[in-house]
Amino acid sequence: MLRCCFYLLSGLMLASPTVTAATIIYSPPNAAQKTAFVKLDGELKSGDGALMEQTLRDAEKSGKQLAVVLSSSGGDIKEAMRIGKAIRKFHADTYHEYCAANCVIAFLGGERRFLMSDPSTALLVSRPDFADAFVESPTPELKKQLDALRSYVLELTGDVRFYTNMMTIPFSTPHTLLAEEALATKTVTQILR
């Protein structure tokens, strides 16, 4: 079954990892499909969390298991957390294509989070740009944002290892998570080979 999902997701993948416009699309599944997929593609911007929630609400009417495929180089961290919470609210799974920076924050919303082993996919982790600013010049506002992010990670993964690991990686030099790291930090729950 997982191999079948992998082939289905391969058909959804785009050639280019860099996109400029955010889109969230739901394509209704056919009767034989067990999963209803929602695709998020592009930079995370204001309003995307609400759009994801509405799209998942529409997809839920299919009666199928919900899954979100994320392809993004990042964007607004508050929207990333809103997207992640919407994904969790609807008990959706998450898959990824090229998913970097704050896209990975949204990815954590998946009830089941699948690491794709296809060479054209990646989960690239780095601390948020505002965390780099905090390292240089700590302020109460930045500390509050970091505390909110830590709480979010703990709520969705049940662990702070992802947060701790992420905070060691500067924004300018993202790190591609390997399977062992992704499982150990609870970034993913399963590897798709």
mmCIF file of C-alpha atoms in Angstrom:
data_model
loop_
_atom_site.group_PDB
_atom_site.id
_atom_site.type_symbol
_atom_site.label_atom_id
_atom_site.label_comp_id
_atom_site.label_asym_id
_atom_site.label_seq_id
_atom_site.Cartn_x
_atom_site.Cartn_y
_atom_site.Cartn_z
ATOM 1 C CA MET A 1 0.000 0.000 0.000
ATOM 2 C CA LEU A 2 2.812 2.422 0.884
ATOM 3 C CA ARG A 3 4.500 1.713 -2.437
ATOM 4 C CA CYS A 4 1.211 2.570 -4.160
ATOM 5 C CA CYS A 5 1.114 5.906 -2.285
ATOM 6 C CA PHE A 6 4.700 6.579 -3.332
ATOM 7 C CA TYR A 7 3.874 6.093 -7.010
ATOM 8 C CA LEU A 8 0.786 8.284 -6.676
ATOM 9 C CA LEU A 9 2.850 11.015 -5.044
ATOM 10 C CA SER A 10 5.538 10.707 -7.697
ATOM 11 C CA GLY A 11 2.888 11.677 -10.227
ATOM 12 C CA LEU A 12 2.117 14.821 -8.205
ATOM 13 C CA MET A 13 5.734 16.026 -8.072
ATOM 14 C CA LEU A 14 6.932 19.103 -9.915
ATOM 15 C CA ALA A 15 10.291 19.385 -11.645
ATOM 16 C CA SER A 16 11.381 22.649 -9.987
ATOM 17 C CA PRO A 17 11.914 22.996 -6.224
ATOM 18 C CA THR A 18 11.599 26.784 -6.317
ATOM 19 C CA VAL A 19 8.159 28.276 -6.678
ATOM 20 C CA THR A 20 6.951 31.816 -6.104
ATOM 21 C CA ALA A 21 3.174 31.633 -5.782
ATOM 22 C CA ALA A 22 1.404 29.651 -3.081
ATOM 23 C CA THR A 23 -1.424 27.396 -4.176
ATOM 24 C CA ILE A 24 -3.489 24.886 -2.234
ATOM 25 C CA ILE A 25 -5.373 22.456 -4.451
ATOM 26 C CA TYR A 26 -7.686 19.569 -3.699
ATOM 27 C CA SER A 27 -8.353 17.078 -6.471
ATOM 28 C CA PRO A 28 -11.270 14.800 -5.541
ATOM 29 C CA PRO A 29 -10.222 11.126 -5.442
ATOM 30 C CA ASN A 30 -11.817 8.461 -7.591
ATOM 31 C CA ALA A 31 -13.814 5.669 -5.959
ATOM 32 C CA ALA A 32 -10.825 3.284 -5.890
ATOM 33 C CA GLN A 33 -8.526 5.707 -4.053
ATOM 34 C CA LYS A 34 -8.315 5.353 -0.276
ATOM 35 C CA THR A 35 -6.749 8.777 0.249
ATOM 36 C CA ALA A 36 -7.838 12.292 -0.666
ATOM 37 C CA PHE A 37 -4.784 14.452 -1.425
ATOM 38 C CA VAL A 38 -4.388 18.188 -0.956
ATOM 39 C CA LYS A 39 -1.327 19.800 -2.539
ATOM 40 C CA LEU A 40 0.357 22.906 -1.120
ATOM 41 C CA ASP A 41 2.824 24.457 -3.518
ATOM 42 C CA GLY A 42 4.752 27.702 -3.032
ATOM 43 C CA GLU A 43 5.782 30.242 -0.444
ATOM 44 C CA LEU A 44 3.721 30.275 2.754
ATOM 45 C CA LYS A 45 1.935 33.595 3.052
ATOM 46 C CA SER A 46 -0.719 35.277 5.146
ATOM 47 C CA GLY A 47 -4.082 33.564 4.781
ATOM 48 C CA ASP A 48 -2.694 30.161 3.780
ATOM 49 C CA GLY A 49 -3.601 28.605 7.132
ATOM 50 C CA ALA A 50 -7.259 29.551 6.722
ATOM 51 C CA LEU A 51 -7.224 28.377 3.110
ATOM 52 C CA MET A 52 -5.704 25.028 4.138
ATOM 53 C CA GLU A 53 -8.382 24.565 6.794
ATOM 54 C CA GLN A 54 -11.181 25.298 4.301
ATOM 55 C CA THR A 55 -9.635 23.015 1.685
ATOM 56 C CA LEU A 56 -9.305 20.158 4.189
ATOM 57 C CA ARG A 57 -12.914 20.730 5.268
ATOM 58 C CA ASP A 58 -13.958 20.315 1.618
ATOM 59 C CA ALA A 59 -11.738 17.238 1.179
ATOM 60 C CA GLU A 60 -13.135 15.664 4.359
ATOM 61 C CA LYS A 61 -16.501 15.318 2.593
ATOM 62 C CA SER A 62 -14.921 12.598 0.432
ATOM 63 C CA GLY A 63 -14.969 10.271 3.441
ATOM 64 C CA LYS A 64 -11.376 9.238 2.618
ATOM 65 C CA GLN A 65 -8.201 9.464 4.675
ATOM 66 C CA LEU A 66 -6.761 12.961 4.124
ATOM 67 C CA ALA A 67 -3.170 13.687 3.148
ATOM 68 C CA VAL A 68 -1.306 16.892 2.397
ATOM 69 C CA VAL A 69 1.668 17.011 0.027
ATOM 70 C CA LEU A 70 3.942 19.979 0.763
ATOM 71 C CA SER A 71 6.290 21.615 -1.734
ATOM 72 C CA SER A 72 7.678 24.914 -0.486
ATOM 73 C CA SER A 73 10.908 26.738 0.192
ATOM 74 C CA GLY A 74 9.343 28.241 3.331
ATOM 75 C CA GLY A 75 7.675 31.532 4.116
ATOM 76 C CA ASP A 76 5.743 33.016 7.013
ATOM 77 C CA ILE A 77 6.297 30.946 10.173
ATOM 78 C CA LYS A 78 2.971 31.930 11.750
ATOM 79 C CA GLU A 79 1.173 30.653 8.657
ATOM 80 C CA ALA A 80 3.307 27.499 8.741
ATOM 81 C CA MET A 81 2.069 26.823 12.276
ATOM 82 C CA ARG A 82 -1.538 27.606 11.285
ATOM 83 C CA ILE A 83 -1.234 25.176 8.360
ATOM 84 C CA GLY A 84 0.250 22.514 10.631
ATOM 85 C CA LYS A 85 -2.560 22.923 13.153
ATOM 86 C CA ALA A 86 -5.187 22.716 10.384
ATOM 87 C CA ILE A 87 -3.581 19.523 9.095
ATOM 88 C CA ARG A 88 -3.652 18.009 12.588
ATOM 89 C CA LYS A 89 -7.233 19.179 13.206
ATOM 90 C CA PHE A 90 -8.365 17.064 10.246
ATOM 91 C CA HIS A 91 -6.115 14.105 11.177
ATOM 92 C CA ALA A 92 -4.385 14.346 7.802
ATOM 93 C CA ASP A 93 -1.076 12.708 6.955
ATOM 94 C CA THR A 94 1.787 14.689 5.448
ATOM 95 C CA TYR A 95 4.094 13.910 2.553
ATOM 96 C CA HIS A 96 6.710 16.186 1.056
ATOM 97 C CA GLU A 97 8.472 17.045 -2.133
ATOM 98 C CA TYR A 98 11.044 19.840 -1.731
ATOM 99 C CA CYS A 99 10.153 21.151 1.743
ATOM 100 C CA ALA A 100 12.527 23.623 3.380
ATOM 101 C CA ALA A 101 12.673 25.919 6.389
ATOM 102 C CA ASN A 102 9.174 26.814 7.621
ATOM 103 C CA CYS A 103 7.598 24.292 5.249
ATOM 104 C CA VAL A 104 8.950 21.629 7.612
ATOM 105 C CA ILE A 105 7.121 23.394 10.465
ATOM 106 C CA ALA A 106 3.844 22.935 8.541
ATOM 107 C CA PHE A 107 4.818 19.329 7.703
ATOM 108 C CA LEU A 108 4.902 18.505 11.436
ATOM 109 C CA GLY A 109 1.110 18.836 11.487
ATOM 110 C CA GLY A 110 0.686 15.425 9.893
ATOM 111 C CA GLU A 111 -0.756 12.764 12.120
ATOM 112 C CA ARG A 112 1.507 10.404 10.183
ATOM 113 C CA ARG A 113 4.510 12.095 8.591
ATOM 114 C CA PHE A 114 6.177 10.290 5.721
ATOM 115 C CA LEU A 115 9.785 10.827 4.651
ATOM 116 C CA MET A 116 10.054 10.370 0.909
ATOM 117 C CA SER A 117 13.202 8.592 -0.271
ATOM 118 C CA ASP A 118 13.006 9.738 -3.891
ATOM 119 C CA PRO A 119 16.171 11.739 -4.741
ATOM 120 C CA SER A 120 14.100 14.666 -6.032
ATOM 121 C CA THR A 121 12.540 15.170 -2.579
ATOM 122 C CA ALA A 122 14.035 16.618 0.597
ATOM 123 C CA LEU A 123 13.242 17.920 4.064
ATOM 124 C CA LEU A 124 15.664 20.802 4.687
ATOM 125 C CA VAL A 125 15.817 22.036 8.264
ATOM 126 C CA SER A 126 17.178 25.293 9.637
ATOM 127 C CA ARG A 127 16.258 27.588 12.448
ATOM 128 C CA PRO A 128 13.883 30.398 11.433
ATOM 129 C CA ASP A 129 15.457 33.672 10.350
ATOM 130 C CA PHE A 130 14.109 35.406 13.464
ATOM 131 C CA ALA A 131 15.998 32.839 15.580
ATOM 132 C CA ASP A 132 19.206 33.946 13.866
ATOM 133 C CA ALA A 133 18.272 37.503 14.871
ATOM 134 C CA PHE A 134 17.710 36.299 18.463
ATOM 135 C CA VAL A 135 21.206 34.763 18.545
ATOM 136 C CA GLU A 136 22.642 38.133 17.504
ATOM 137 C CA SER A 137 20.428 40.330 19.681
ATOM 138 C CA PRO A 138 17.954 38.670 22.090
ATOM 139 C CA THR A 139 14.711 40.580 22.679
ATOM 140 C CA PRO A 140 11.584 39.667 24.679
ATOM 141 C CA GLU A 141 9.467 39.615 21.484
ATOM 142 C CA LEU A 142 11.823 37.189 19.728
ATOM 143 C CA LYS A 143 11.964 35.030 22.879
ATOM 144 C CA LYS A 144 8.153 34.907 22.880
ATOM 145 C CA GLN A 145 8.149 33.751 19.227
ATOM 146 C CA LEU A 146 10.729 31.050 19.989
ATOM 147 C CA ASP A 147 8.712 29.841 22.988
ATOM 148 C CA ALA A 148 5.583 29.622 20.793
ATOM 149 C CA LEU A 149 7.507 27.613 18.203
ATOM 150 C CA ARG A 150 8.902 25.260 20.843
ATOM 151 C CA SER A 151 5.396 24.707 22.278
ATOM 152 C CA TYR A 152 4.054 24.019 18.781
ATOM 153 C CA VAL A 153 6.735 21.399 18.096
ATOM 154 C CA LEU A 154 6.131 19.752 21.470
ATOM 155 C CA GLU A 155 2.360 19.708 20.896
ATOM 156 C CA LEU A 156 2.605 18.101 17.452
ATOM 157 C CA THR A 157 5.490 15.662 17.936
ATOM 158 C CA GLY A 158 5.332 14.997 21.679
ATOM 159 C CA ASP A 159 9.047 15.771 21.865
ATOM 160 C CA VAL A 160 11.413 18.752 21.646
ATOM 161 C CA ARG A 161 14.252 16.979 19.800
ATOM 162 C CA PHE A 162 13.223 18.437 16.427
ATOM 163 C CA TYR A 163 13.210 21.938 17.916
ATOM 164 C CA THR A 164 16.564 21.427 19.646
ATOM 165 C CA ASN A 165 18.144 20.062 16.464
ATOM 166 C CA MET A 166 16.638 22.798 14.278
ATOM 167 C CA MET A 167 17.975 25.561 16.531
ATOM 168 C CA THR A 168 21.580 24.419 15.943
ATOM 169 C CA ILE A 169 21.316 24.927 12.157
ATOM 170 C CA PRO A 170 21.718 28.515 10.884
ATOM 171 C CA PHE A 171 19.058 29.779 8.484
ATOM 172 C CA SER A 172 21.664 30.390 5.781
ATOM 173 C CA THR A 173 22.903 26.770 5.758
ATOM 174 C CA PRO A 174 19.907 24.393 5.860
ATOM 175 C CA HIS A 175 20.523 20.723 6.549
ATOM 176 C CA THR A 176 18.859 17.865 4.648
ATOM 177 C CA LEU A 177 17.439 15.423 7.181
ATOM 178 C CA LEU A 178 18.569 11.845 6.774
ATOM 179 C CA ALA A 179 16.174 9.012 7.576
ATOM 180 C CA GLU A 180 17.790 8.184 10.942
ATOM 181 C CA GLU A 181 17.728 11.820 12.074
ATOM 182 C CA ALA A 182 14.169 12.335 10.896
ATOM 183 C CA LEU A 183 12.952 9.335 12.896
ATOM 184 C CA ALA A 184 15.081 10.119 15.972
ATOM 185 C CA THR A 185 13.806 13.705 16.183
ATOM 186 C CA LYS A 186 10.211 12.600 15.471
ATOM 187 C CA THR A 187 10.132 14.820 12.394
ATOM 188 C CA VAL A 188 8.698 11.821 10.547
ATOM 189 C CA THR A 189 6.853 8.751 11.720
ATOM 190 C CA GLN A 190 7.596 6.528 8.737
ATOM 191 C CA ILE A 191 10.023 6.212 5.816
ATOM 192 C CA LEU A 192 8.635 5.530 2.329
ATOM 193 C CA ARG A 193 11.134 3.552 0.283
#
